[in-house]
Coordinates of C-alpha atoms and ligand atoms in Angstrom, one line a residue:
X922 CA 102.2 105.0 170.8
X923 CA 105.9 105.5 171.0
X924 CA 106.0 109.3 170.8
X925 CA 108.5 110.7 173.7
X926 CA 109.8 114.1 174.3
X927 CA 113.9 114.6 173.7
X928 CA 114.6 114.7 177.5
X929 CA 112.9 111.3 177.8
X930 CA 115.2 110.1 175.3
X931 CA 118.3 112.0 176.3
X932 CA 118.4 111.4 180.3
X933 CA 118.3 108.0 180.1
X934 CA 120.9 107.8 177.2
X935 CA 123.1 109.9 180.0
X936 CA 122.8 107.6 182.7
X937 CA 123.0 104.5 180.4
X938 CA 126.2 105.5 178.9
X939 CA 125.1 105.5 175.1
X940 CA 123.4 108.4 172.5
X941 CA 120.9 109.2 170.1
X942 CA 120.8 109.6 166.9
X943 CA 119.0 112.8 165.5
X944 CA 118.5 112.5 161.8
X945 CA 117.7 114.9 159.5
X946 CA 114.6 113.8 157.4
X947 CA 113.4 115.9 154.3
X948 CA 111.1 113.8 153.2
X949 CA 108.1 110.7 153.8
X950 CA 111.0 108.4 152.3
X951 CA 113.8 109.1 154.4
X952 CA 112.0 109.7 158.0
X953 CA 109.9 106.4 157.4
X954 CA 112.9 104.4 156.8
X955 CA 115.1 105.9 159.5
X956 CA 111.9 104.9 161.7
X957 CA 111.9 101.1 160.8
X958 CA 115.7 101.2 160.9
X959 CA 115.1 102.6 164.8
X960 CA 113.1 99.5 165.2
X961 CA 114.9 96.9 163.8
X962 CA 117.8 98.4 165.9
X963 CA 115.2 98.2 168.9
X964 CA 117.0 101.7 169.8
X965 CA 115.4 105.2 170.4
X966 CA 114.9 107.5 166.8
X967 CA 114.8 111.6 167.1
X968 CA 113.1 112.7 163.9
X969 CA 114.5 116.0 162.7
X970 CA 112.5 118.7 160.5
X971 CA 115.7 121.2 159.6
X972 CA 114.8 124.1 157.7
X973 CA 115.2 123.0 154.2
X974 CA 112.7 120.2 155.0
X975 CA 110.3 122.8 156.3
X976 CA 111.1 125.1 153.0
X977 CA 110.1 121.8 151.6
X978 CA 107.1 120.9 153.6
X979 CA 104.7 122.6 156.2
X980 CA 105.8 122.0 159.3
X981 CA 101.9 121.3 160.3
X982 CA 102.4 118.3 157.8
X983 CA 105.4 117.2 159.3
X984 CA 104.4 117.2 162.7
X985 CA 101.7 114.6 161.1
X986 CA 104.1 112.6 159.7
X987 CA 106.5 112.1 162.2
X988 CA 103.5 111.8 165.0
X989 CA 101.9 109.0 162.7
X990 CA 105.6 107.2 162.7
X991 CA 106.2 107.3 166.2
X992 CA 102.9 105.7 166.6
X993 CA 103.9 102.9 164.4
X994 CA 106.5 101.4 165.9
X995 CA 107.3 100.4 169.5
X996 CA 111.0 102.2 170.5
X997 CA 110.7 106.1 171.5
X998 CA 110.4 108.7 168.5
X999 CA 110.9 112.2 169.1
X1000 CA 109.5 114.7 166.6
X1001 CA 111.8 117.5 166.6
X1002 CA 112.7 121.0 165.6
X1003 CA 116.0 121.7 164.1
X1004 CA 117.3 125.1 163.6
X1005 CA 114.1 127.1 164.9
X1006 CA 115.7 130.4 163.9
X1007 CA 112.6 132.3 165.3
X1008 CA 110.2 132.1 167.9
X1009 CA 107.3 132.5 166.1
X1010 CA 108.6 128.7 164.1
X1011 CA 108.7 127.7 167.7
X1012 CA 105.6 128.2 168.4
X1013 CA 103.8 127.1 165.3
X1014 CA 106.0 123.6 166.2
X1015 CA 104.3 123.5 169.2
X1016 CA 100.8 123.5 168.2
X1017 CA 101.4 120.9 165.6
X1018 CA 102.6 118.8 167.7
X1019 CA 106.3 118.7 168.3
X1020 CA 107.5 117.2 171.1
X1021 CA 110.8 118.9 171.1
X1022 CA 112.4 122.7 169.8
X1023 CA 115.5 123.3 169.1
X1024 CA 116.1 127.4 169.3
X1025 CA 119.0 128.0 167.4
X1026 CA 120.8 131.7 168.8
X1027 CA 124.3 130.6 168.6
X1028 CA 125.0 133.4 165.8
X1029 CA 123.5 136.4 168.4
X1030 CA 125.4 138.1 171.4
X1031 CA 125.8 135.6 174.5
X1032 CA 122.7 137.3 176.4
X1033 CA 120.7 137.7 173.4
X1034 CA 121.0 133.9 172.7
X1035 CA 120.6 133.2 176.2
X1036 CA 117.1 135.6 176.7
X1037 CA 115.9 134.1 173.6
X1038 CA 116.5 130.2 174.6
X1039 CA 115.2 130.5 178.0
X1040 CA 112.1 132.2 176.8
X1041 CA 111.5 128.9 174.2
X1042 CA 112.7 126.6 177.2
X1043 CA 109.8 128.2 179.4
X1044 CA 107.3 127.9 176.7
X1045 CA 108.5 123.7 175.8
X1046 CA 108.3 123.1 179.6
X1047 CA 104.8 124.6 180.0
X1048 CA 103.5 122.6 177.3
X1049 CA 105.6 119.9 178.4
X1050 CA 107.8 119.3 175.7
X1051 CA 111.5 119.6 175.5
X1052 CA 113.9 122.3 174.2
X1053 CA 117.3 122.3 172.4
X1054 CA 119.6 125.2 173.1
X1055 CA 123.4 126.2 171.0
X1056 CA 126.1 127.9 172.9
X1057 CA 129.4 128.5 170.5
X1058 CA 128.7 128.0 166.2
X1059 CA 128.8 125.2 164.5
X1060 CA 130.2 125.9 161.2
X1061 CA 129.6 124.8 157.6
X1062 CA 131.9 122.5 155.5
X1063 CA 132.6 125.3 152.5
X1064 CA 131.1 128.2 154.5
X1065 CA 130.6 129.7 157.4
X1066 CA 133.3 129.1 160.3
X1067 CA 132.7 127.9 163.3
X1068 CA 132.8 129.6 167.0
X1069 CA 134.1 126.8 169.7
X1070 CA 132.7 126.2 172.6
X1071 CA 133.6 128.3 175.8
X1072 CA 133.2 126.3 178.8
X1073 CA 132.4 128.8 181.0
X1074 CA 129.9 130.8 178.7
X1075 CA 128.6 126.8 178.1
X1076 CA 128.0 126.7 182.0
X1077 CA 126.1 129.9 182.6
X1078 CA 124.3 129.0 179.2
X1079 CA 123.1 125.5 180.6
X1080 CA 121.9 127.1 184.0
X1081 CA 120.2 130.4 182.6
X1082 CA 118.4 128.7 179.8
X1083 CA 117.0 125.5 181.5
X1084 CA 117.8 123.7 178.2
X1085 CA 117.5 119.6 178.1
X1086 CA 119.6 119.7 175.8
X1087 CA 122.8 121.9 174.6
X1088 CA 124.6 121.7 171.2
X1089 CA 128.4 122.6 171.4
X1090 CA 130.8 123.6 168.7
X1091 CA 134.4 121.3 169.5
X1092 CA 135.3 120.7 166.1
X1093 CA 132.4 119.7 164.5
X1094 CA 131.3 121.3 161.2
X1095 CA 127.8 120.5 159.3
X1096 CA 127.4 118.8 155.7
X1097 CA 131.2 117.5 155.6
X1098 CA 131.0 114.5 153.1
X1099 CA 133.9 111.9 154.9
X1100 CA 134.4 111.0 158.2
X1101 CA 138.1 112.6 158.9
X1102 CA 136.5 115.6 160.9
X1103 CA 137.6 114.2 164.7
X1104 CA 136.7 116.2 167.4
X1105 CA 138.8 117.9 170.1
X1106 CA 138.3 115.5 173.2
X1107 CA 139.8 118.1 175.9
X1108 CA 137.2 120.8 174.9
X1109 CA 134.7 118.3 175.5
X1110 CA 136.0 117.2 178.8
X1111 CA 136.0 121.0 179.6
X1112 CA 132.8 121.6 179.0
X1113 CA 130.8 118.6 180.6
X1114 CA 133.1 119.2 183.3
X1115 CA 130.9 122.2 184.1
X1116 CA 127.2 120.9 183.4
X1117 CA 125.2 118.0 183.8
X1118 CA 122.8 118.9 180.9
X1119 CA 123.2 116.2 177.7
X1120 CA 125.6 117.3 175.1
X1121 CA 124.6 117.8 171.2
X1122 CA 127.0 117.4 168.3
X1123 CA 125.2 118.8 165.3
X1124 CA 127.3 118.0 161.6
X1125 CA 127.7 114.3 162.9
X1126 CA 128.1 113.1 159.6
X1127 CA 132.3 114.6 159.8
X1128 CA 132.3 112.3 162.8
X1129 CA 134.5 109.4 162.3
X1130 CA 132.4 106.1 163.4
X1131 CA 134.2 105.1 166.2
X1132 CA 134.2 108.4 167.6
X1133 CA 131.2 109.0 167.6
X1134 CA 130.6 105.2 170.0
X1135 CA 133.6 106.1 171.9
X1136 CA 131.8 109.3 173.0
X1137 CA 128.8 108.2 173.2
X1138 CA 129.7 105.3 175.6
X1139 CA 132.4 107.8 177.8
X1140 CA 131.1 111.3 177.8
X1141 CA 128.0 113.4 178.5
X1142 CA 127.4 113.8 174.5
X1143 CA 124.1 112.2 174.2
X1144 CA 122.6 113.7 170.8
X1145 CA 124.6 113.2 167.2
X1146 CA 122.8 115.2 164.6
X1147 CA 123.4 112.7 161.0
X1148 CA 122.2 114.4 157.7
X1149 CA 124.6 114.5 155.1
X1150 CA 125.7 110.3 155.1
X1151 CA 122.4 109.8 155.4
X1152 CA 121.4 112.0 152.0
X1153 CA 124.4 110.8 150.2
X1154 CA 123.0 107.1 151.0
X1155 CA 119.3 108.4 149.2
X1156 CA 120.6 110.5 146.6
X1157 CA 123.2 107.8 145.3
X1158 CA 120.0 105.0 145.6
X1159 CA 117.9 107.5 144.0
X1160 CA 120.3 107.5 140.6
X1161 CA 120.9 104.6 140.3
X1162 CA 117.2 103.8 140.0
X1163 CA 117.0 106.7 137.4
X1164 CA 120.0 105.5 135.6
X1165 CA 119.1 101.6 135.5
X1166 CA 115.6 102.3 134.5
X1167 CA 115.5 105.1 131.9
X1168 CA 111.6 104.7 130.5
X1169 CA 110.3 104.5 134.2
X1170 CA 108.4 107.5 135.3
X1171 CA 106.2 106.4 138.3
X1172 CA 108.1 108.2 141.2
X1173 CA 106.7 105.7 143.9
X1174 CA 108.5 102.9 141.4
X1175 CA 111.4 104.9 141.5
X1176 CA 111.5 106.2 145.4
X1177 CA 110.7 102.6 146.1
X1178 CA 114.2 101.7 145.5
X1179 CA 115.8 103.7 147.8
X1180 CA 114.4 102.6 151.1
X1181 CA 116.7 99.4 151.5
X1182 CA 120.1 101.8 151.0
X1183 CA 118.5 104.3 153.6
X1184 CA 117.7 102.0 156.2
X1185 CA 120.8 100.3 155.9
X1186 CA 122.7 103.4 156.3
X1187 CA 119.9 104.8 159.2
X1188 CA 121.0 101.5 160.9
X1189 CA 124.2 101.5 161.2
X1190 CA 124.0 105.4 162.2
X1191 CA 121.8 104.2 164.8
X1192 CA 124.0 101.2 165.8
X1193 CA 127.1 103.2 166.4
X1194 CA 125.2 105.3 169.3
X1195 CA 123.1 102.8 170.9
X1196 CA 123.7 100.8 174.4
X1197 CA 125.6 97.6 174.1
X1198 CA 122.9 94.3 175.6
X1199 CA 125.0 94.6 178.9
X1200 CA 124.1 98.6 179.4
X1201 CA 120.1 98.2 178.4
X1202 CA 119.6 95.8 181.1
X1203 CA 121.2 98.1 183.9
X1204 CA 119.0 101.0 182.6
Ligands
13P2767 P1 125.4 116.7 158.9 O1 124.5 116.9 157.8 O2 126.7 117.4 158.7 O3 125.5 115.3 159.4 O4 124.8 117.6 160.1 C1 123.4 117.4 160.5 C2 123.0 118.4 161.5 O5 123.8 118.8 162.4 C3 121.7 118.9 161.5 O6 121.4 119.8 162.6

C-alpha cells in the first residue's frame, strides 16, 4: 500500500533537490503503464484525472483505479485531481478517495481565486489530504493565452491559501507538441524567492528535457504536469496496431500493443525528474 498524499511526495522532492512527475492518465491503459514505469524507475508516480478523463470516466471509478494501482506497486502514488473547476468536483474527489485536489481559480479575480482555494485547502487538510492551488494562467498551445506569474500576488497566494502545492505560469503553455517551449528562469527565481511552498509547471510536455532536470535538481519546482508526449506516445502505438493488423477487432489485442511505447515514454518522463543514487541516500 503505496498510496501517499501530494505533500508527501512533494516535500521530500523539495529538500532532496529532484521532482515529480504528474501525468495525465485518460484511461486503464495509460495510468497502469505510467504505474509500472514509476516502479521500474523505483521513483514516486502522481496519477492525474484531468477533466477530459473525467468527461471520459466517473471520477468514483477512477478514484478505484488509481487506489487499486498505488496498492500494486511499492514507490508512492498519488491519486490526484487536475483542473477541479468547482467545488462541488472537489468534494465528490474526496469521498472517492483522492488523496490530492487541485482547485483550479487562476481564470477568476485574485481574491476570488484565493477565497475559493483556501476554502478547498481547509476541506483537503481536514480530511487529510493535499491541495493544489494556480496563481497566474497557464495558457493553451492554439488558444487561450497565458497570464504570468506575479511574484508578489504568488506570495500572498501561497500564505492565504495554505496550498502544498502552487502551479505558476513562467512560460509554460499546455498541449504544445515539441519540446522548444523554454521557460523564463528569472521569473522563476522571482517567485520562489518569495515562498517556500513546492512549485508546479502544468503543460510540461513544451518543456525541453534538460530543463525540466535542470530545474528540478536547482529550483523549488517540484511538480511537472506531462500529458500531451505522453498521448502522442499511445496514440502513435495505438495506429500502428490498427494499421499493421487490419482484420483484428479485439480492442484488448489491440490496446495490448501500446503498453511497451507508453511505459517507455512514462519512463523517461519520470527519469528526467527523479533524484540521482547520490541525492536518494541523503533524503
Ligand atoms: P501537457 O499536456 O502540455 O504536457 O500539460 C499537462 C498538464 O499540464 C495537465 O495539467
Amino acid at each position: 500500500m503505496t498510496l501517499a498524499t501530494l505533500a508527501e511526495v512533494l516535500q521530500p522532492a523539495l529538500q532532496g533537490g529532484y521532482a515529480v512527475g504528474g501525468l495525465v492518465c485518460l484511461g486503464w491503459e495509460d495510468m497502469r503503464a505510467y504505474t509500472m514505469a514509476a516502479e521500474a524507475e523505483d521513483a514516486p508516480v502522481i496519477l492525474q484525472a484531468g477533466p477530459s478523463c473525467r468527461e471520459h470516466t466517473p471520477l468514483p471509478v477512477l478514484a478505484k483505479m488509481f487506489r487499486y494501482l498505488g496498492e500494486s506497486v511499492s514507490v508512492p502514488v498519488v491519486a490526484h485531481l487536475d483542473h477541479g473547476y468547482s467545488a462541488d468536483e472537489c468534494r465528490i474527489a474526496l469521498d472517492c478517495g483522492f488523496t490530492s485536489l487541485m482547485f483550479d481559480g487562476s481564470k477568476k479575480p485574485l481574491q476570488e481565486n484565493i477565497d475559493e482555494t483556501a476554502a478547498i485547502a481547509e476541506l483537503a487538510h481536514a480530511a487529510g489530504i493535499s491541495c493544489e492551488g494556480e496563481i497566474g494562467f497557464v495558457g493553451y498551445a492554439g488558444g487561450a493565452a497565458s497570464a504570468g506569474t506575479d511574484p508578489a500576488e504568488a506570495a500572498i497566494f501561497a500564505k492565504a491559501t495554505k496550498v502544498d502545492a502552487m502551479a505558476i505560469s513562467v512560460g509554460n503553455v499546455h498541449l504544445q507538441q515539441d519540446h522548444e517551449g523554454g521557460l523564463d528562469e528569472a521569473r522563476i527565481r522571482a517567485i520562489e524567492a518569495v515562498t517556500d511552498v513546492p512549485l508546479v509547471i502544468h503543460g510540461g510536455s513544451g518543456v525541453p528535457l534538460a530543463q525540466r532536470t535542470a530545474l528540478a535538481r536547482g529550483s523549488k519546482i517540484c511538480k511537472f504536469n506531462v500529458g500531451t508526449e505522453l498521448r502522442m506516445a499511445f496514440g502513435t502505438a495505438l495506429r500502428a496496431a490498427v494499421d499493421a493488423e487490419p482484420t483484428t477487432f479485439d480492442r484488448v489485442a489491440i490496446l495490448k500493443q501500446t503498453h511497451d511505447p507508453v511505459m517507455a515514454a512514462a519512463r523517461a518522463a519520470i527519469r528526467a525528474l527523479k533524484p540521482t543514487k547520490a541525492e536518494e541516500g541523503v533524503c
